[in-house]
Structures are given as C-alpha cells and as structure tokens.
Coordinates of C-alpha atoms and ligand atoms in Angstrom, one line a residue:
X277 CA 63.8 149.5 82.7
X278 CA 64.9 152.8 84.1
X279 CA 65.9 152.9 87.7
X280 CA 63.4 153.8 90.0
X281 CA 62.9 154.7 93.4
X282 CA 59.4 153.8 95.4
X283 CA 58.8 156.3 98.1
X284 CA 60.1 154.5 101.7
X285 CA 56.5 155.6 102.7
X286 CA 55.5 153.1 99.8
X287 CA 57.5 150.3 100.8
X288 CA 56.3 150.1 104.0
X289 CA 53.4 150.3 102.9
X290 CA 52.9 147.4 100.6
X291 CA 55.3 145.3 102.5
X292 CA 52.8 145.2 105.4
X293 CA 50.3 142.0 105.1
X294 CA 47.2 144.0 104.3
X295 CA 43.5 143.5 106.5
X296 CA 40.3 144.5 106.2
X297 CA 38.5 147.6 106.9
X298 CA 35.5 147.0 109.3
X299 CA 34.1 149.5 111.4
X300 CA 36.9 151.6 111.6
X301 CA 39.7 148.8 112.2
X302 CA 41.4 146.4 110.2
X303 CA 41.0 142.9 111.1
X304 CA 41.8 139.3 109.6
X305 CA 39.1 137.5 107.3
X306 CA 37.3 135.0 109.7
X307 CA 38.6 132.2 107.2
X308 CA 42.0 133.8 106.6
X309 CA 42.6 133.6 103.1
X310 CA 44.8 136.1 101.4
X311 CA 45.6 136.7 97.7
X312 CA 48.7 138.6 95.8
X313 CA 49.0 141.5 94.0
X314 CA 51.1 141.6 91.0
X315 CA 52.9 144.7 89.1
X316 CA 51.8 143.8 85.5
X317 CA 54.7 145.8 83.7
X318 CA 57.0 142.5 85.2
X319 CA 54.1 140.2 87.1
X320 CA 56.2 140.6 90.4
X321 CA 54.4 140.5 93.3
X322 CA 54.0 143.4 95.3
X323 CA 51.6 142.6 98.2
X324 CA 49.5 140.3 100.4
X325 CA 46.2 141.4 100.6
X326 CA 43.5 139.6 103.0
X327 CA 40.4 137.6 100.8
X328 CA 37.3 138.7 101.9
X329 CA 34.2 135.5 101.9
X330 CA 31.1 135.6 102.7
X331 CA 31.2 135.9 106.5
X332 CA 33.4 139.0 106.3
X333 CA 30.6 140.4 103.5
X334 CA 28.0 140.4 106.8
X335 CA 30.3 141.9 109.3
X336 CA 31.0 144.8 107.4
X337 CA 27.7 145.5 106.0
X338 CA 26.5 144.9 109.8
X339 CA 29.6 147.5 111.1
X340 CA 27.6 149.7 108.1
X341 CA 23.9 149.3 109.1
X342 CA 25.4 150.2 112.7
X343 CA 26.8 153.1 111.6
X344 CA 24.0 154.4 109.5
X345 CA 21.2 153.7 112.5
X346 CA 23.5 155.3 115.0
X347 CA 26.3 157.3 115.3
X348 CA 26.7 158.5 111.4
X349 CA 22.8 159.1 111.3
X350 CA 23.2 161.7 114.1
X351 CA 26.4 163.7 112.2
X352 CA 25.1 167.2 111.1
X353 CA 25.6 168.0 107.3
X354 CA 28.1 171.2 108.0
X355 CA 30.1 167.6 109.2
X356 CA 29.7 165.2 106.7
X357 CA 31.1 168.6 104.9
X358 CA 34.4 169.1 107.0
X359 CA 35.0 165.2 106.9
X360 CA 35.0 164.9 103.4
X361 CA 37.3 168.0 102.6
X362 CA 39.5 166.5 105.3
X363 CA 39.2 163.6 103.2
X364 CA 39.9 165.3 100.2
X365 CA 43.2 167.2 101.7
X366 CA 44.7 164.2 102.6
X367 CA 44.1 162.4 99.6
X368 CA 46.3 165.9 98.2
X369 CA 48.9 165.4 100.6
X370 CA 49.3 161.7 99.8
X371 CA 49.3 162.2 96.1
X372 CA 52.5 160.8 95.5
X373 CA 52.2 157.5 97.3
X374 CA 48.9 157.4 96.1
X375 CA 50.3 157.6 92.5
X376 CA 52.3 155.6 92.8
X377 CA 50.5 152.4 94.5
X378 CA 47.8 153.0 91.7
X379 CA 51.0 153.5 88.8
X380 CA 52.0 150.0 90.2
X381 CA 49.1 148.1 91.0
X382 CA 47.4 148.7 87.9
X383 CA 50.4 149.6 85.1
X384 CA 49.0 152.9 83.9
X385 CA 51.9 155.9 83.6
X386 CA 52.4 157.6 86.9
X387 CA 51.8 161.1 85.6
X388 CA 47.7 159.6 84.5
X389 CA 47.7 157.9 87.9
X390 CA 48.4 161.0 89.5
X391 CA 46.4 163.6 87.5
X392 CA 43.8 161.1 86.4
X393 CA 42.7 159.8 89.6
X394 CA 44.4 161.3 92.2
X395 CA 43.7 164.9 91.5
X396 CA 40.2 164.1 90.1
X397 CA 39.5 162.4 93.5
X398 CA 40.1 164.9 95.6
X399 CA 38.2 167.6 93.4
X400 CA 35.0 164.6 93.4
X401 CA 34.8 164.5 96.9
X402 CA 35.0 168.2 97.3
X403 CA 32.1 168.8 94.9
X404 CA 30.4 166.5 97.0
X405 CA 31.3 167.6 100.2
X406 CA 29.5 171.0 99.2
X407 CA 25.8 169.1 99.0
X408 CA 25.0 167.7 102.4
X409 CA 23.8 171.2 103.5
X410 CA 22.1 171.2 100.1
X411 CA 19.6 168.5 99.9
X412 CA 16.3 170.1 100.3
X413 CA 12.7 168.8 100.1
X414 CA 9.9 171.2 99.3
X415 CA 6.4 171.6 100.7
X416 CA 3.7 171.1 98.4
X417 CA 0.4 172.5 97.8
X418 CA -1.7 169.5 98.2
X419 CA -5.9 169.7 98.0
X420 CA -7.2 167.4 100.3
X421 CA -10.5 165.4 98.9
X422 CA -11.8 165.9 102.7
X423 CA -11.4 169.9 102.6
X424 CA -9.0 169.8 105.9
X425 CA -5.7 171.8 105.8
X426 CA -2.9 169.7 105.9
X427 CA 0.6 170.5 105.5
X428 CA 2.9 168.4 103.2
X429 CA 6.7 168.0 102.7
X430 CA 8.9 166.3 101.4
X431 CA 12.5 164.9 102.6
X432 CA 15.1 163.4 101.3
X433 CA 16.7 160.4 103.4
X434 CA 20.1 158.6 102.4
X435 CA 18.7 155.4 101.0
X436 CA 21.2 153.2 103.2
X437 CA 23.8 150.7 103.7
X438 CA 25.2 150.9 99.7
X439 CA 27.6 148.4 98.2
X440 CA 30.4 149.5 95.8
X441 CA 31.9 147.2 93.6
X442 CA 35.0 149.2 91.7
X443 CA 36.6 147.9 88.4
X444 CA 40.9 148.2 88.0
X445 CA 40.8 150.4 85.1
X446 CA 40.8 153.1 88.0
X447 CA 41.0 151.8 91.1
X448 CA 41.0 155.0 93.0
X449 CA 38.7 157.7 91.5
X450 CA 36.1 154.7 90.8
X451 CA 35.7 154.7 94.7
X452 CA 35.2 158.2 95.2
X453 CA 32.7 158.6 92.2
X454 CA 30.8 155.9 94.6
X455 CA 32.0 157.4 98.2
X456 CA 31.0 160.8 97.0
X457 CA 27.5 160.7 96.6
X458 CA 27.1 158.3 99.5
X459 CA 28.8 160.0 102.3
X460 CA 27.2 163.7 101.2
X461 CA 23.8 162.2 101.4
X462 CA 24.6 160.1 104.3
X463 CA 24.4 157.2 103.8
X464 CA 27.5 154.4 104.6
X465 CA 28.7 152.5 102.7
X466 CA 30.7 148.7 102.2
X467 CA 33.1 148.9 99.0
X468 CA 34.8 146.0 97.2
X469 CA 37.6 147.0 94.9
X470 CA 38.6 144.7 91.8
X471 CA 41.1 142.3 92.9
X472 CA 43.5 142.9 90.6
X473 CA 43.7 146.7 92.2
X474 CA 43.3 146.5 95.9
X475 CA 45.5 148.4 97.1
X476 CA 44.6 152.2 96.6
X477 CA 41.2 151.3 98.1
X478 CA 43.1 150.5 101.6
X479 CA 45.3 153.0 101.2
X480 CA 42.8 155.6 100.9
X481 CA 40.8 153.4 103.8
X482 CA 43.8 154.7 106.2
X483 CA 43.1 158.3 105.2
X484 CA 38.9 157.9 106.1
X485 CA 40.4 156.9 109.1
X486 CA 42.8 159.4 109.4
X487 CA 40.2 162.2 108.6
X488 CA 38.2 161.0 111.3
X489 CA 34.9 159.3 109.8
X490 CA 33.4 157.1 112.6
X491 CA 33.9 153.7 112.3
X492 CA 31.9 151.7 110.2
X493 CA 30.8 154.5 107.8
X494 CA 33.0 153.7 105.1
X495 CA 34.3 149.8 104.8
X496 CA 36.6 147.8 102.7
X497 CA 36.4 144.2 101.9
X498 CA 38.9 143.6 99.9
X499 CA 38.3 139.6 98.0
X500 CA 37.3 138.2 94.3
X501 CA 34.0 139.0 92.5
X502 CA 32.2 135.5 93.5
X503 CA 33.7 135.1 96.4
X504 CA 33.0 138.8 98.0
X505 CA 31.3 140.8 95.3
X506 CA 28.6 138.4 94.8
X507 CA 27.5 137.6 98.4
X508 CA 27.5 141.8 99.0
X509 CA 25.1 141.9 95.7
X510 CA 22.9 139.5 97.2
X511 CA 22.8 140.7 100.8
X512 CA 19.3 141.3 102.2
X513 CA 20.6 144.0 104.2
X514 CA 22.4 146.6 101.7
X515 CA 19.9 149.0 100.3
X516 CA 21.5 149.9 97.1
X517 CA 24.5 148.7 95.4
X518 CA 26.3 150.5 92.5
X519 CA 28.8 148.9 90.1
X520 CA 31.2 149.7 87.4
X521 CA 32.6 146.8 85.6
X522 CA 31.5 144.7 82.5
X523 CA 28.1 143.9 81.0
X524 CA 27.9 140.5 82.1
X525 CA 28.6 141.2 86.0
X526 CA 26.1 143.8 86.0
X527 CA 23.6 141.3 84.8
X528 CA 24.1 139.4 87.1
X529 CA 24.2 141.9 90.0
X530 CA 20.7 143.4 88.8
X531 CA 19.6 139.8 89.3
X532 CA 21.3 139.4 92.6
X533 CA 19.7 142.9 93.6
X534 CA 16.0 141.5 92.9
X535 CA 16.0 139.5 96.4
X536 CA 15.6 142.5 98.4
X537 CA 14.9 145.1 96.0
X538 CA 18.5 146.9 95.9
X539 CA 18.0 150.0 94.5
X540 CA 21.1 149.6 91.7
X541 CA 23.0 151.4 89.5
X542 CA 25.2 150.3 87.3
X543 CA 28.3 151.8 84.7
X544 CA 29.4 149.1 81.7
X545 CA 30.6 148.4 78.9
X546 CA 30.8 150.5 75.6
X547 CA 32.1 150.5 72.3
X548 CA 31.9 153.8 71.3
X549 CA 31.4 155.4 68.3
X550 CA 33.8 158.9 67.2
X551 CA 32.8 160.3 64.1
X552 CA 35.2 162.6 61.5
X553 CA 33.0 165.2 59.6
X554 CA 35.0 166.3 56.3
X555 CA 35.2 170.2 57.1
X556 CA 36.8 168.9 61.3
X557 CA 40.6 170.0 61.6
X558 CA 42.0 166.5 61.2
X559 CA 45.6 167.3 63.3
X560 CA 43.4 168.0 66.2
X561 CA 40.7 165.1 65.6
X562 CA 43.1 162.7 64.9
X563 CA 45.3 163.6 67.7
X564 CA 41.5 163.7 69.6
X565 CA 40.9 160.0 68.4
X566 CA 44.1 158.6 69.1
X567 CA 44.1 159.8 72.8
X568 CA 40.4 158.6 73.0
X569 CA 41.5 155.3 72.5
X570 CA 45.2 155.0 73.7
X571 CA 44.8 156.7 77.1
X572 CA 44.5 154.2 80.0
X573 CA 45.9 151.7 77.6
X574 CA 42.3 151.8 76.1
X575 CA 41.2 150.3 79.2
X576 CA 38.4 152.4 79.8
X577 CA 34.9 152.3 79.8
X578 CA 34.1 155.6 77.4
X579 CA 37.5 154.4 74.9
X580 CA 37.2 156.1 71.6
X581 CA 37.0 152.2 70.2
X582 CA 35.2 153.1 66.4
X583 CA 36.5 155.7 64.5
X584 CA 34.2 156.9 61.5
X585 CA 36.2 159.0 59.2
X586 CA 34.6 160.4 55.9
X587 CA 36.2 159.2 52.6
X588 CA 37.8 162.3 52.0
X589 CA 40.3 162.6 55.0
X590 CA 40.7 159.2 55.9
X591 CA 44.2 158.9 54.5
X592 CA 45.2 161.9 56.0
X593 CA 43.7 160.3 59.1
X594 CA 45.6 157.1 58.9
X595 CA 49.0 159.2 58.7
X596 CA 47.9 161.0 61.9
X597 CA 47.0 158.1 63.7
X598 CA 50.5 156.1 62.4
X599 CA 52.3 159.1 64.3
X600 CA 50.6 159.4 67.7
X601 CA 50.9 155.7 67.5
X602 CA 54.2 155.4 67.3
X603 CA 55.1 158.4 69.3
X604 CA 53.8 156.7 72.5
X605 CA 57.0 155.3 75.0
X606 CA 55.8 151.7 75.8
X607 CA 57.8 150.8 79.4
X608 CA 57.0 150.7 83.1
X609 CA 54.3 153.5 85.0
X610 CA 56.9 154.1 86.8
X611 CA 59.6 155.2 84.2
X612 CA 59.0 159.0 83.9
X613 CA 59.4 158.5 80.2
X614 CA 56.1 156.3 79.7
X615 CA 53.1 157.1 78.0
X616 CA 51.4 153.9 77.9
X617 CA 52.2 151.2 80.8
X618 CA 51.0 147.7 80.1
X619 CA 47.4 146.4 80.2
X620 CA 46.1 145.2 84.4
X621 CA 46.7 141.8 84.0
X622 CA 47.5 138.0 82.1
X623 CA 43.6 137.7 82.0
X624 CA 43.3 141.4 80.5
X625 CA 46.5 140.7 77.9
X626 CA 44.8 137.2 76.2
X627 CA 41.4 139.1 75.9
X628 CA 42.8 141.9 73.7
X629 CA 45.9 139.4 72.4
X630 CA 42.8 137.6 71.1
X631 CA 40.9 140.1 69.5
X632 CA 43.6 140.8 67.4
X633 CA 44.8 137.5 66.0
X634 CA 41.1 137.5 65.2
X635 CA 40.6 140.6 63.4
X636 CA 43.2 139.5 61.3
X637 CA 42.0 136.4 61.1
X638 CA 38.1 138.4 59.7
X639 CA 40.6 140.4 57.5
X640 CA 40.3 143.3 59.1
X641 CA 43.9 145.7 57.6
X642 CA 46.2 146.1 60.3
X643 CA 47.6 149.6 60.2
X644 CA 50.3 149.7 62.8
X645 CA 50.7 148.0 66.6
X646 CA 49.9 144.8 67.3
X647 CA 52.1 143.1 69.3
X648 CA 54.2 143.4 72.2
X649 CA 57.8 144.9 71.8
X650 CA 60.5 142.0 72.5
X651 CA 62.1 143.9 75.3
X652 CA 59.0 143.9 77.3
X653 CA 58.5 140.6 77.2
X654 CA 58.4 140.5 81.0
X655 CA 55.3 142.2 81.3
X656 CA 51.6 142.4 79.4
X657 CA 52.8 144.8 77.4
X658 CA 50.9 145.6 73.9
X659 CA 51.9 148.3 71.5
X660 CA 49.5 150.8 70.2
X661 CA 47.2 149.1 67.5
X662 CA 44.8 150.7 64.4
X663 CA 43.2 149.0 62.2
X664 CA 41.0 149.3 59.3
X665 CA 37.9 147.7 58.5
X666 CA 36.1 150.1 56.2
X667 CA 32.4 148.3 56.0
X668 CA 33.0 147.2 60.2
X669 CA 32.8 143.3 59.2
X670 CA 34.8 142.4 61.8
X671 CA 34.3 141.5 65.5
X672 CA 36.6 144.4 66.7
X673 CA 34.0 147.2 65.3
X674 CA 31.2 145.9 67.3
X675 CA 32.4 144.2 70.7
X676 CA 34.2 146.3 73.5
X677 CA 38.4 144.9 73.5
X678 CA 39.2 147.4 76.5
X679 CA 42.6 147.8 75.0
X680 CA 44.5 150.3 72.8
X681 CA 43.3 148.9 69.5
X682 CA 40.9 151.2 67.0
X683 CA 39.3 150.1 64.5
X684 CA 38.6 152.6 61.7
X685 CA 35.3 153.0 59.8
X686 CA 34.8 155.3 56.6
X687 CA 31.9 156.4 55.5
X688 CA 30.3 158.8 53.1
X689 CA 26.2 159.5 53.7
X690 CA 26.2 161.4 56.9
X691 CA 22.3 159.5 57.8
X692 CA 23.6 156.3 57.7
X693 CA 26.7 157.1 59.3
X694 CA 24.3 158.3 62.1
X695 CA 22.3 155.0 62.0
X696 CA 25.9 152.7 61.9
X697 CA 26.9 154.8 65.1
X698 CA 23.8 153.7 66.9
X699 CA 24.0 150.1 65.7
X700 CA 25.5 148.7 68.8
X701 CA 24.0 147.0 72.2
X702 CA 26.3 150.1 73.9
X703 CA 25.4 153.5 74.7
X704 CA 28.0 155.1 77.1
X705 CA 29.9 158.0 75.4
X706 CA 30.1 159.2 71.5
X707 CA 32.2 162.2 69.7
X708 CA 31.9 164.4 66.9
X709 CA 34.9 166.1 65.4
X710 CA 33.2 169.1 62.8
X711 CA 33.6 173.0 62.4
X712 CA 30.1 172.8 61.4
X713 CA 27.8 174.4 63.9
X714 CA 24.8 172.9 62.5
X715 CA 26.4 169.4 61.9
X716 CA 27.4 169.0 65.6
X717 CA 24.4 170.0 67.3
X718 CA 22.4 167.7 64.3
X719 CA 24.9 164.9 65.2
X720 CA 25.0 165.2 69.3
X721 CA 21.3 165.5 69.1
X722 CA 20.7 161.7 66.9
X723 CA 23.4 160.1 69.0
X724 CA 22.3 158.0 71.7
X725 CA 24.8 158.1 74.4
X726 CA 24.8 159.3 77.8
X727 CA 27.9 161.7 77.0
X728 CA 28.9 163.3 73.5
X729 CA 31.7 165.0 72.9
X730 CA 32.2 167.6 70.2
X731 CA 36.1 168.6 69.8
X732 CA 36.8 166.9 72.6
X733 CA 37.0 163.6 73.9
X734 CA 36.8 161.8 77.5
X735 CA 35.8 165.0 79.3
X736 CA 34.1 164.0 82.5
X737 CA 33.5 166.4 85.1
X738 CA 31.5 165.9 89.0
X739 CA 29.1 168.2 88.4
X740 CA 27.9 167.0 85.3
X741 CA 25.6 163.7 85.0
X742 CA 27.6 160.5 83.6
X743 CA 26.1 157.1 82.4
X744 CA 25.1 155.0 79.7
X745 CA 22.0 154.1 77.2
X746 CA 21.3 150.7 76.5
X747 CA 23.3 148.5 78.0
X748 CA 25.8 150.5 79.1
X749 CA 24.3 150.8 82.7
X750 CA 21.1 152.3 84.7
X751 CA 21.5 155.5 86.3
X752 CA 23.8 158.6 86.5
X753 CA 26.8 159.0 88.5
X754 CA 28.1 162.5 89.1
X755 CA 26.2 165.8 89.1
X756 CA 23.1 166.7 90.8
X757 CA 21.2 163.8 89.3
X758 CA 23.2 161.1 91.1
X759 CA 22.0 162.6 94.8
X760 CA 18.2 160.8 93.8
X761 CA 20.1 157.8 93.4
X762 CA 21.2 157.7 97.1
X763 CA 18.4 158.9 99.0
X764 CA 14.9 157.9 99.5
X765 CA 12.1 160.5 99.2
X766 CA 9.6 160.6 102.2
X767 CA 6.6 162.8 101.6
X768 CA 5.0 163.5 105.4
X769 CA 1.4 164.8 105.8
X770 CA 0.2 166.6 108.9
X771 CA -3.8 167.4 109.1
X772 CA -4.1 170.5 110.4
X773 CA -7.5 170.8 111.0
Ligands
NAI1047 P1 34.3 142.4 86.0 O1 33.1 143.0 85.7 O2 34.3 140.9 86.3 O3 35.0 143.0 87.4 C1 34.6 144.3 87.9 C2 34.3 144.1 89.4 O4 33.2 143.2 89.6 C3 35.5 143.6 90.2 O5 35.5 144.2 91.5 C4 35.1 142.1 90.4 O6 35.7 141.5 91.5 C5 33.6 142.2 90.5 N1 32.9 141.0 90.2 C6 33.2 140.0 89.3 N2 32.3 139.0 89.3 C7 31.4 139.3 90.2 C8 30.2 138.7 90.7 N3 29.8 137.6 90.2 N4 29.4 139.4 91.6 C9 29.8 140.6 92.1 N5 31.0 141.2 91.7 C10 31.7 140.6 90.8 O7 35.4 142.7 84.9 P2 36.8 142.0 84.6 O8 36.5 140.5 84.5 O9 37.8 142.5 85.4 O10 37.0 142.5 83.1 C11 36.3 141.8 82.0 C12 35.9 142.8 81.0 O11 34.9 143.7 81.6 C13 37.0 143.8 80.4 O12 37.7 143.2 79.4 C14 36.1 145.0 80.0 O13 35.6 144.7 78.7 C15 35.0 145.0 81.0 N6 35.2 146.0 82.1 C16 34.6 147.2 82.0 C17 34.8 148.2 82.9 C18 34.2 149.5 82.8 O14 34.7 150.5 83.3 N7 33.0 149.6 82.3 C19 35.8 148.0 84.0 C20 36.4 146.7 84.0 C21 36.1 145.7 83.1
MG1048 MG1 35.3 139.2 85.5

C-alpha cells in the first residue's frame, strides 16, 4: 500500500469523538452509545461516532417541527436560495477533505469520491437552490354550482418535517439528492446516514452550520437502521420520509409510514438489464458495460448487472470485457493509482463472496475475477468478476449482488430478448448499445425502467426525473417532478360575491 498522507484538516477531524446534529448543535445521545467506523480497504478503525436510539429520533424531529413552524417557515425564498449556494460553495471548498472522508469511509477510489459525489453535490444543491422562487400555484377558472364569483388558487406548501434515510454506496450525494428538494421547497428535515458511512453526513452537517441555516432545519442522527432508522420511519410526527437502500427496508418503511400516513418515497434495488444489438460498436459498448458494472465496485443501485449480447459479437464481447477487467488497479481509495477500492464492508464482502461460490456452484462459466488478490487480504477486497450464463439459469442473472460481478446473457430474437429484459421484480435503470435509430427508440420505448440509456450508461443528471418501476421504488427524485413530492398542494376559495 502506497504511502499516503490524510489532510491534517482530516485527522482532526475524524480523531474528534463525533455527536449529533440537533438543532443547530451537536450534543451526546441521551443513552450515550457510540459505534466505530472502519476503513474497509484494512478494517482499521477510523472514528467514534455517537448511536442515535429512539429518544434522540424525537428530539431532533421536535428541533425539526420547531424549525419548520417558526423560524425556517418565515425565511424568504431569494434565502433558502443564498443558503443553499452557500451550502454548495463550501461543499467546493471542502472537496478534498470531503473526498477523502467519503474515499475512506466507504473504500471507493478518491478520484470517484471526489468527482462522483462531491462535485455532483454541489451542482444538486445548486440546481435546487434555483427553485424556491420558482414554485408557483396557478388560479383556476372554477364554475360555481351557486353562480357566485369566487376566486381560486392554488399553493404549494413544503409538505413538512421529512426523514432521510441514506445508503453507503454514496454516502454524500445520497444526502443532497434528499436535502435538495427539501430545503428549496422548505421544508426541514431529520437525516440518518447508513452506519457503515457516517461520517461525510457530519462533516457536511458542520458546513449547514457554517453556511448559516438556522438551527434545527437540517439534522443528523447518526445510529443503526433498527435502532434509529426504524423509530424515524415510524414517527407520528415526520410528514414524509424518503429512502434509498434495499428492497426489503423499504418494505418495511412503507409499512412503518402507514401509522401516520407518511407521504414516502423510496429508491431500491435493481438488477438491471444492458442489451448489445449486433450493428452497436462493441469497443465502446463493451467498455460501456464494463464501467456499468465495475464503477463503485458495482455497488450501486442502477449497476449494469445483466448484460445481453447477440450471438454474433459475444466473443468479441468477452475479450473486451477480459481487458477492462483486468485493466482495473485493485488497492486502497486512497492510493492515486486505484480504480476499484474494496466493497463497504465484512457484511457487504460475504453477500457478494456468496453469490459467487454459488453461481459456480449453478454452473454458471466463470470468465475472469472472482476472488480477492492475496496481497489484499487485509481488506474486502474482490477482483473484477464476468461470468457467463447464456440461458440466465442461475441466481446471479436475476437477484441484485451489488458487487462488480456481470453475468452475461446471449441472445438472438430481438422480442424475446425484450421480454427476458423485463422478466425481473426490478425496474430502476436499462441500456441499449445500437447504431440503429429505429432499434433504440423501439427498445427504450418496450423497456420498463425509470432511466434507459442508449450509448451511454449511468448518466444521471438533477434536472432530470430519477426512479424505479416495480419494485425498485415509488416516486422520482431529481428534476422538476420531485418538488410534488415535498410539498403539499392547498387549493383556497374566496366567494366574491
Ligand atoms: P439497508 O437497506 O439495510 O440500509 C440502507 C439504510 O437503511 C441504512 O441507513 C440503514 O441503517 C437503514 N435501515 C436498515 N434497516 C432499517 C429499518 N428497519 N428501518 C429503517 N431504516 C433501516 O441496506 P444494507 O443492509 O446496507 O445492504 C443490503 C443490500 O441492500 C445490499 O447488498 C444491496 O443489495 C441493497 N442496497 C441497495 C442500495 C441502493 O442504492 N438501492 C443501497 C444500499 C444497499
Ligand atoms: Mg440492512
């Protein structure tokens, strides 16, 4: 492992027993539990971070509702605007520590954690910050059934006090895909970060401070899913709660949600399907699909997980996909010459450790990857991994590994390729790799998925709506869509007569 120097700025930082956020100052857990972080590229520790229960859950979601009825309530939009490009410049400024908390906490390459999340956080919250002066009503021409004149409009309200629970895969642009929406419409907000990944959360809760929100509007509780994420899904007195995380949590949160009548959205799982057409230039595609699925160590919601290539190119494919495989630098996210860190965590290496040994086990061809190089023993490490499972018999073509293994399809009738793409509980994201106008337009149009990508793959952008069919969630995120999702719509009638 390559020397390698953490910012002083950094050390200080993570040396420094870590607190809650709660209306605007960081305090102690009323029971006082605490939990470690761990740097999975050599499961060192690398900070004490406070473990939010229960009682914590209330006081920040009260230090939210207090916010929301008072002082935040009474901001002006042209505000919420300057706070949140505050906001956004000091995330810039703090780019480098903030790369390199996320590079540490969660293993993923600096250079990702810094163009990935960082950057892409900053430009989320200024989209946002560009809507509070934005979000109109309208007055509509309503025909009374007694003849008077009345006068109706319509306006939009934030919905509330709204609960964020954030997954690791990114710990820090998860937050402001959730902040975003919330603080432009105005409404405040109580986030829980994954435990495995606490730290960028509180160390972008010192720049909200810093920028000068009020207290309150924004809190953190950091703590575990049933100890702090389940209590915050429950509570009576949040009015909607969005999540990102796995199938089976956001079941349960929808259910949690029910007692009060959360408005919820959710982001989940997928296993998504990238198709090959015959006539697609298979450098690109190839080099397409093998980013699709290797970026982020595959831990990512929208991973390029099935690959369908036709018949014809599939060898060609398989060559392709050998090379970017073995081209990636397996090491530390913070040694400048990594591509791929290691997966988040011991609980995250046995999940994909064990998809493997089974798809060999269901005979599925292994290709290349599949283990974890000796001289990384240290840390949860796994190399690159393709296989092949023409006819998708296996488990690893239809459940969601959220690691860097592929599992390659081939097919030959272009209807029921379309019909084996759709055959899956998951609708997040799909891909199409073609020269053929006609074909990709055809393709995009059959393919149920809440993103599809032609020539492309993993393009996600704030203006434009993100989300998943099926079970892969309810709602948008992003784009003008997601603004309904965090305020209420009043319509007001005034009798003029
Ligand atoms: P998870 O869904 O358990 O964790 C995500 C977040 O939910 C974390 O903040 C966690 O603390 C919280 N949480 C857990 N249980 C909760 C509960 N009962 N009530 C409220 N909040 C709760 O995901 P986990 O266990 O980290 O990963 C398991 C699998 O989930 C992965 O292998 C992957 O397949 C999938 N996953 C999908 C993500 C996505 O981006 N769609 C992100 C993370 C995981
Ligand atoms: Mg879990």
């Amino acid at each position: 492992m390559a020397n390698i120097d953490i910012f002083p700025d950094v050390e200080r930082f993570l040396s420094e027993s870590k607190s809650l956020f709660i209306a605007g100052e960081w305090v102690k857990p009323i029971a006082g539990g605490s939990f470690t972080v761990e740097n999975p590229a050599n499961r060192q520790v690398i900070a004490t971070v406070s473990s939010a229960e229960k009682e914590d859950v209330d006081r920040a979601v009260q230090a939210a509702r207090y916010a929301l009825e008072g002082v935040w309530g009474r901001v002006q939009p042209s505000e919420r605007t300057r706070l949140m490009l505050r906001l956004a410049d000091l995330v810039e400024e703090d780019a480098h520590h903030l790369g390199q908390i996320i590079s540490l906490e969660n293993g993923k390459p600096y250079t990702n954690a810094y163009s990935g999340e960082v950057v892409i956080t900053a430009n989320i919250l200024r989209y946002f910050a560009g809507w509070p002066s934005k979000i109109e009503g309208s007055t509509i021409p309503i025909s009374p059934r007694s003849g008077a004149q009345m006068l109706n409009y319509t306006v939009k309200e934030p919905v509330g006090v709204c609960a964020m629970i954030v997954p690791w895969n990114f710990p820090l642009s998860m937050c402001a895909w959730k902040l975003g929406p919330a603080l432009a419409t105005g409404c405040t907000a109580v986030l829980k970060p994954a435990e495995q990944t606490p730290l960028s959360s509180l160390r972008l809760a010192e720049l909200i401070q810093r920028a000068g929100f009020p207290g309150g509007v924004v809190n953190v509780v950091t703590g575990f899913g049933e100890g702090a994420g389940a209590p915050l899904a429950a509570h009576p007195d949040v009015d909607k709660i969005a999540f990102t995380g796995s199938t089976a949590v956001g079941r349960l949160i929808a259910q949690a949600a029910v007692g009060n009548m959360k408005k919820v959205s959710l982001e989940l799982g997928g296993k998504s399907p990238n198709i090959i057409l015959p006539d697609a230039d298979i450098i690109r595609a190839a080099k397409g699909a093998a980013d699709g699925i290797f970026y982020n160590q595959g831990q990512v919601c929208t991973a390029a997980s099935r690959l369908y290539v036709h018949d014809s190119v599939l060898e060609q494919t398989l060559d392709e996909l050998r090379k970017h495989a073995s081209a990636h630098v397996i090491g530390p996210g913070l040694d400048p010459s990594t591509t791929m860190g290691p997966l988040v965590s011991s609980d995250q290496y046995e999940i994909v450790r064990g998809y493997i040994s089974k798809a060999i086990d269901e005979g599925a061809e292994l290709i290349c990857g599949g283990k974890t190089p000796d001289y990384l023993s240290d840390g949860y490490f796994m190399e690159p991994t393709v296989f092949l499972d023409k006819q998708e018999k296996a488990c690893i073509a239809r459940e969601e590994i959220f690691g860097p293994v592929v599992t390659v399809m081939s097919w030959s009738d272009i209807d029921e390729l379309v019909y084996r793409a759709n055959n899956t509980p998951f609708g997040l994201a799909a891909g199409v790799w073609t020269n053929n106008l006609q074909q990709a337009h055809r393709i995009a149009a059959q393919l149920k998925a809440g993103s599809v990508w032609v020539n492309c793959w993993n393009v996600v952008d704030p203006a434009s709506p993100f989300g998943g069919y099926k079970q892969s969630g309810w709602g948008r995120e992003m784009g003008k869509n997601v603004i309904d999702a965090y305020t209420e719509t009043k319509s007001v009638f005034i009798d003029l007569s």
